Coordinates of C-alpha atoms in Angstrom, one line a residue:
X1 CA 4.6 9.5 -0.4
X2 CA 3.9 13.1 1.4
X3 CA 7.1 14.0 1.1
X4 CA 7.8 13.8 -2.5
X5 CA 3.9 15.0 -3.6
X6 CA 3.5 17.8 -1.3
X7 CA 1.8 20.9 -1.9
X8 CA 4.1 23.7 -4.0
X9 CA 5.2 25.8 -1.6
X10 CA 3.1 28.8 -0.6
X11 CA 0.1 27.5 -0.3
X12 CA -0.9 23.9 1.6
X13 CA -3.3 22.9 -1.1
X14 CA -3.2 21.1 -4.4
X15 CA -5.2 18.5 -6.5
X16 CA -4.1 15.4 -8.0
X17 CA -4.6 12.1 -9.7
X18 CA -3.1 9.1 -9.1
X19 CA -3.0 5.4 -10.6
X20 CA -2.5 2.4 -8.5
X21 CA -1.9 -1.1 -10.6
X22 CA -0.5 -4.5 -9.4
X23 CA -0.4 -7.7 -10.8
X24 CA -2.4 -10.2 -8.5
X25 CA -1.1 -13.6 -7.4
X26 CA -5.0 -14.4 -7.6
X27 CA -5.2 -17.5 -9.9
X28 CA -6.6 -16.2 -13.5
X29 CA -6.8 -12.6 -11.8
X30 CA -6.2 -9.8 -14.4
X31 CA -3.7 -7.2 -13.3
X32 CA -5.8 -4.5 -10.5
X33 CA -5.8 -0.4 -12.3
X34 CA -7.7 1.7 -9.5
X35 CA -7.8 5.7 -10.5
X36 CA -7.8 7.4 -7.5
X37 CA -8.6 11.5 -8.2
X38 CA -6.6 13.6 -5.3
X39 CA -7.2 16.6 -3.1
X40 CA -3.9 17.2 -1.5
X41 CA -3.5 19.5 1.6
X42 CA 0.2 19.7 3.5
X43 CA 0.2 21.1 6.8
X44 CA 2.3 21.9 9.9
X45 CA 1.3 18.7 11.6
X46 CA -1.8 17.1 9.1
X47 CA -1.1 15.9 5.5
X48 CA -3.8 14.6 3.5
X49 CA -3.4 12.7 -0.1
X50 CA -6.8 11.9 -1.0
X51 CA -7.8 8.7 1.1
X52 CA -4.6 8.8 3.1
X53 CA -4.0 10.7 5.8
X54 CA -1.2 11.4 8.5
X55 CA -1.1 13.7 11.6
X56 CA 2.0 13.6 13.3
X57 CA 2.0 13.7 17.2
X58 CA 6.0 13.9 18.0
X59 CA 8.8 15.9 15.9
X60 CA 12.0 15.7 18.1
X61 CA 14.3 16.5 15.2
X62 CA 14.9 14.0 12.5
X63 CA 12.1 11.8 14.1
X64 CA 8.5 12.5 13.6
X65 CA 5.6 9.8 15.3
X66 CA 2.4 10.1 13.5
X67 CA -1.4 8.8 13.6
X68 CA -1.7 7.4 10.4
X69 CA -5.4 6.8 7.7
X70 CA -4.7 4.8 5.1
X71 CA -7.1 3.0 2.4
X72 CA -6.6 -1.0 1.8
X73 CA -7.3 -1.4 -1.5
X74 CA -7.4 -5.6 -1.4
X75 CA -10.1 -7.9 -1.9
X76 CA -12.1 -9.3 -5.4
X77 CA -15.5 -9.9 -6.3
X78 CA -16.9 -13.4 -7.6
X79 CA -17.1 -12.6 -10.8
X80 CA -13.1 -11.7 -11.2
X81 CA -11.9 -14.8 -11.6
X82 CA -13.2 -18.7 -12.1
X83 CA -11.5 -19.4 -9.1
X84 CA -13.5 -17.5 -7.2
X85 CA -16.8 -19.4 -8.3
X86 CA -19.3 -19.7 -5.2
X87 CA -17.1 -17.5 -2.8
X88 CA -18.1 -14.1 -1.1
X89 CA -16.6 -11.0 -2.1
X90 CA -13.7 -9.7 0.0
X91 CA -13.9 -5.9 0.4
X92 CA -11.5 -2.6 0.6
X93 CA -11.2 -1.3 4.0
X94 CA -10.0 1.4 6.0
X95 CA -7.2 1.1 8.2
X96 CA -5.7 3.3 10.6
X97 CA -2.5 3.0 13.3
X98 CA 0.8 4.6 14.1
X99 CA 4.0 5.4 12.2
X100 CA 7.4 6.4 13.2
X101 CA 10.2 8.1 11.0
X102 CA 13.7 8.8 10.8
X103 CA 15.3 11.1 8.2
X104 CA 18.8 11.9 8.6
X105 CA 19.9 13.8 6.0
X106 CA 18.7 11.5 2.4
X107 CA 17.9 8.6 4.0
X108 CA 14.3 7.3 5.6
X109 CA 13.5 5.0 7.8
X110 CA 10.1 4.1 8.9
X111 CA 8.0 1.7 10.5
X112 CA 4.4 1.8 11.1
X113 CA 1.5 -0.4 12.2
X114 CA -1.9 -0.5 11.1
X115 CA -5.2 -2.5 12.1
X116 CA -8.8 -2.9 10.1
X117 CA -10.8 0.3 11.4
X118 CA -14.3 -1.2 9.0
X119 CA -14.2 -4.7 10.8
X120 CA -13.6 -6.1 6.8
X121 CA -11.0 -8.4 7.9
X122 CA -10.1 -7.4 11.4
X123 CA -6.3 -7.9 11.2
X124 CA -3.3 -5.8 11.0
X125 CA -0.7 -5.1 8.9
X126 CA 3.5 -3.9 10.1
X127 CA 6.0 -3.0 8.0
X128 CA 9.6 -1.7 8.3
X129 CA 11.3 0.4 5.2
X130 CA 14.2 1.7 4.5
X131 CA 15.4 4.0 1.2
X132 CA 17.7 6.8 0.0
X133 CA 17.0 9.8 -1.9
X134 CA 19.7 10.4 -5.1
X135 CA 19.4 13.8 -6.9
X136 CA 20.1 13.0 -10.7
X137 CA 19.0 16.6 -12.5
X138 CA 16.0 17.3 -12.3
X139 CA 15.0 14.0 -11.2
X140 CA 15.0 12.7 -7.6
X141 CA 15.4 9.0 -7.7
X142 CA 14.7 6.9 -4.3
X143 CA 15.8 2.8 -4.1
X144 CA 14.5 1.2 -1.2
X145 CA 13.8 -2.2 0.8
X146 CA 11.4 -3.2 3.4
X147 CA 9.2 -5.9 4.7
X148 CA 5.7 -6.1 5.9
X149 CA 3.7 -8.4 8.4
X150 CA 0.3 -9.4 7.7
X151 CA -1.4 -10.9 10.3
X152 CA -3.8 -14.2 10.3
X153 CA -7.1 -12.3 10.0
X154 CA -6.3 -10.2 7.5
X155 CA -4.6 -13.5 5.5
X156 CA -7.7 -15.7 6.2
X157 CA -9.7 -13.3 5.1
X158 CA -8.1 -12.3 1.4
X159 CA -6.5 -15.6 0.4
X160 CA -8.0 -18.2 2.7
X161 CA -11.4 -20.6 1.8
X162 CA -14.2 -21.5 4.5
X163 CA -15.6 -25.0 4.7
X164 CA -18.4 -23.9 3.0
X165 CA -16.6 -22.3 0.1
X166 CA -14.9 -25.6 -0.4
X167 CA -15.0 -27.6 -3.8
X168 CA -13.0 -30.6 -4.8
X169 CA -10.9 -28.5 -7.2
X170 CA -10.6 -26.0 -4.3
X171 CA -10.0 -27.2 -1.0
X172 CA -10.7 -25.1 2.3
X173 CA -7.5 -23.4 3.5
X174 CA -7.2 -21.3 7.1
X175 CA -3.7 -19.9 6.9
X176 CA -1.4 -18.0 9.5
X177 CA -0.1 -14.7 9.3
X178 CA 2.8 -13.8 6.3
X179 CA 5.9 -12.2 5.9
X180 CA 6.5 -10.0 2.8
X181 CA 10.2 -8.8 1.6
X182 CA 9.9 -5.8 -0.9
X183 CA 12.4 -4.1 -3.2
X184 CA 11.1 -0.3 -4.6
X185 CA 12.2 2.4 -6.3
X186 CA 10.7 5.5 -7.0
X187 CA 11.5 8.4 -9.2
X188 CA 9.7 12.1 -8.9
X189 CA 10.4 15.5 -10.1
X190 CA 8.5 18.9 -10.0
X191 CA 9.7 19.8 -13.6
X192 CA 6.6 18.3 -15.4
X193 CA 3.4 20.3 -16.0
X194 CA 4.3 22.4 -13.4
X195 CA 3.4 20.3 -10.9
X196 CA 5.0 17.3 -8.7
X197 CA 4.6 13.7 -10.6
X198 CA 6.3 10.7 -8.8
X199 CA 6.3 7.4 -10.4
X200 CA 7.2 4.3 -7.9
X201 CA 7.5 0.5 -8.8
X202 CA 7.8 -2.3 -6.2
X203 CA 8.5 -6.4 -6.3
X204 CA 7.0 -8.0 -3.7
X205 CA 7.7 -12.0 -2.6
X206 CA 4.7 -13.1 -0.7
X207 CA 5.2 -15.8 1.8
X208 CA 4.3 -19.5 1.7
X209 CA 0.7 -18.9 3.7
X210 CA -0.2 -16.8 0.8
X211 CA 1.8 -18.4 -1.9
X212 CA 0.0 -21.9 -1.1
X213 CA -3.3 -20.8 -0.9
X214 CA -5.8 -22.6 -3.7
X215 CA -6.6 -19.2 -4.7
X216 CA -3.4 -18.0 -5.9
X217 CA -0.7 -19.2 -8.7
X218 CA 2.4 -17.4 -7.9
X219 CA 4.3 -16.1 -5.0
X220 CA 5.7 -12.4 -6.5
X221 CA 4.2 -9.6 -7.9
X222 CA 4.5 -6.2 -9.2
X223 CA 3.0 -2.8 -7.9
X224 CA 3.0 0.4 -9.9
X225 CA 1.8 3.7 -8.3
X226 CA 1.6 7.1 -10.7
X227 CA 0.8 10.1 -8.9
X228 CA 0.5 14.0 -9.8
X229 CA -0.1 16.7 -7.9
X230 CA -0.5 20.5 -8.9
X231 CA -1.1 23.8 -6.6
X232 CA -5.0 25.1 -6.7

C-alpha cells in the first residue's frame, strides 16, 4: 500500500482519504464502510499512511525488513446484528510486528507477523503474499495471492461465544486458530486529480473455525479498499 500511495516526489508529505468496505460473514451483518481521512508522510526509512505505519530496519538490496503499526479494524457492537443479542462488543485494536519484503524487479513478496499491542484480543495474525505489478497506460494494475494465519485468541475473541453468552438458538463456541487463502487485485494511477488513487478488491475464503461459528453464515467475503493521496 506505501508503495503505490506514496508521497509525489519532492516533498515526503501528502494528505489523503481512504474507504475501507467488506462484506461480513457475520450472520444478518450489513456490509462494514469505515472512512478513514489520511496524512501521508514517505521517508528514507519511516512511511506513515494515516493509522499505518512502517519503519524499516534492514535494506540489503531488493529485501527491506521492517517494524510494522497497523490498525485492526474488526469487531461489532450488540446492536449490529440480532445475532449478537446479549453479547459484549468486540473492539478495533492496534497491532504491531515485523514484515519482510522481496521486490525483484515487478514482483513482491512479503510476509509479515503481527500481535494485539491494546490487549483487545491478545492474538496474532501472519500472512504471506505474493503479486505482480502490470503497466497498462496510465494504469498500473497488480494481481495477487496470499494467505493469512489467525491465531486462537484473536478467533475466540471475534467469532467465538462464552458460556455465558450462550442461548439455545446460539450455542457457546471456543474455536482454534484459522487459515485464510486470498485472491486481490489492485489497480492505481497518478493521472487522476493530480494526485495518486489506488483502488484494490480482495476474496477471502475463511476457514472452517470461522465458517462454523454460530455467529456467522458464510465462509467468503469481499474486501474493497479506495484510497487517494495528493502532495500538501
Amino acid at each position: 500500500m506505501f508503495s503505490q500511495l506514496s508521497a509525489a516526489e519532492g516533498s515526503p508529505w501528502s494528505w489523503g482519504v481512504g474507504v475501507v468496505g467488506s462484506e461480513d460473514v457475520y450472520r444478518d451483518f450489513d456490509s462494514r464502510v469505515i472512512p478513514v481521512p489520511l496524512i501521508i508522510y514517505r521517508g528514507d526509512r519511516l512511511k506513515l499512511y494515516g493509522p499505518y505505519a512502517t519503519y524499516d530496519v534492514y535494506r540489503p538490496g531488493d529485501v527491506t525488513a521492517s517494524l510494522i503499526l497497523s490498525p485492526v479494524f474488526a469487531g461489532y457492537s450488540e446492536g449490529d446484528s440480532p445475532i449478537f443479542d446479549g453479547m459484549d462488543d468486540r473492539g478495533y485494536s492496534m497491532a504491531g510486528g515485523v514484515g519482510l519484503a522481496y521486490r525483484p524487479g515487478q514482483w513482491h513478496f512479503s510476509v509479515n507477523a503481527i500481535h494485539d499491542l491494546l490487549g483487545v484480543y491478545s492474538g496474532y495474525e501472519t500472512a504471506a503474499r505474493a503479486s505482480y505489478v502490470i503497466p497498462v497506460g496510465s494504469v498500473f494494475v497488480e494481481p495477487g495471492v496470499g494467505v493469512e494465519y489467525q491465531s486462537k485468541d484473536y478467533v475466540d475473541y471475534y467469532y467465538g461465544v462464552t458460556e455465558e453468552e450462550a442461548r439455545s438458538w446460539r450455542p457457546a463456541y471456543t474455536p482454534e486458530g484459522s487459515t485464510n487463502p486470498e485472491i486481490s487485485i489492485a489497480f492505481f494511477t497518478q493521472s487522476l486529480g493530480g494526485g495518486t488513487t489506488r483502488l484494490q478488491l480482495t476474496h477471502t475464503t475463511y476457514g472452517k473455525e470461522i465458517s462454523n461459528s454460530p455467529l456467522t453464515d458464510a465462509e467468503q467475503s469481499l474486501g474493497v479498499n479506495l484510497s487517494f493521496g495528493r502532495m500538501f
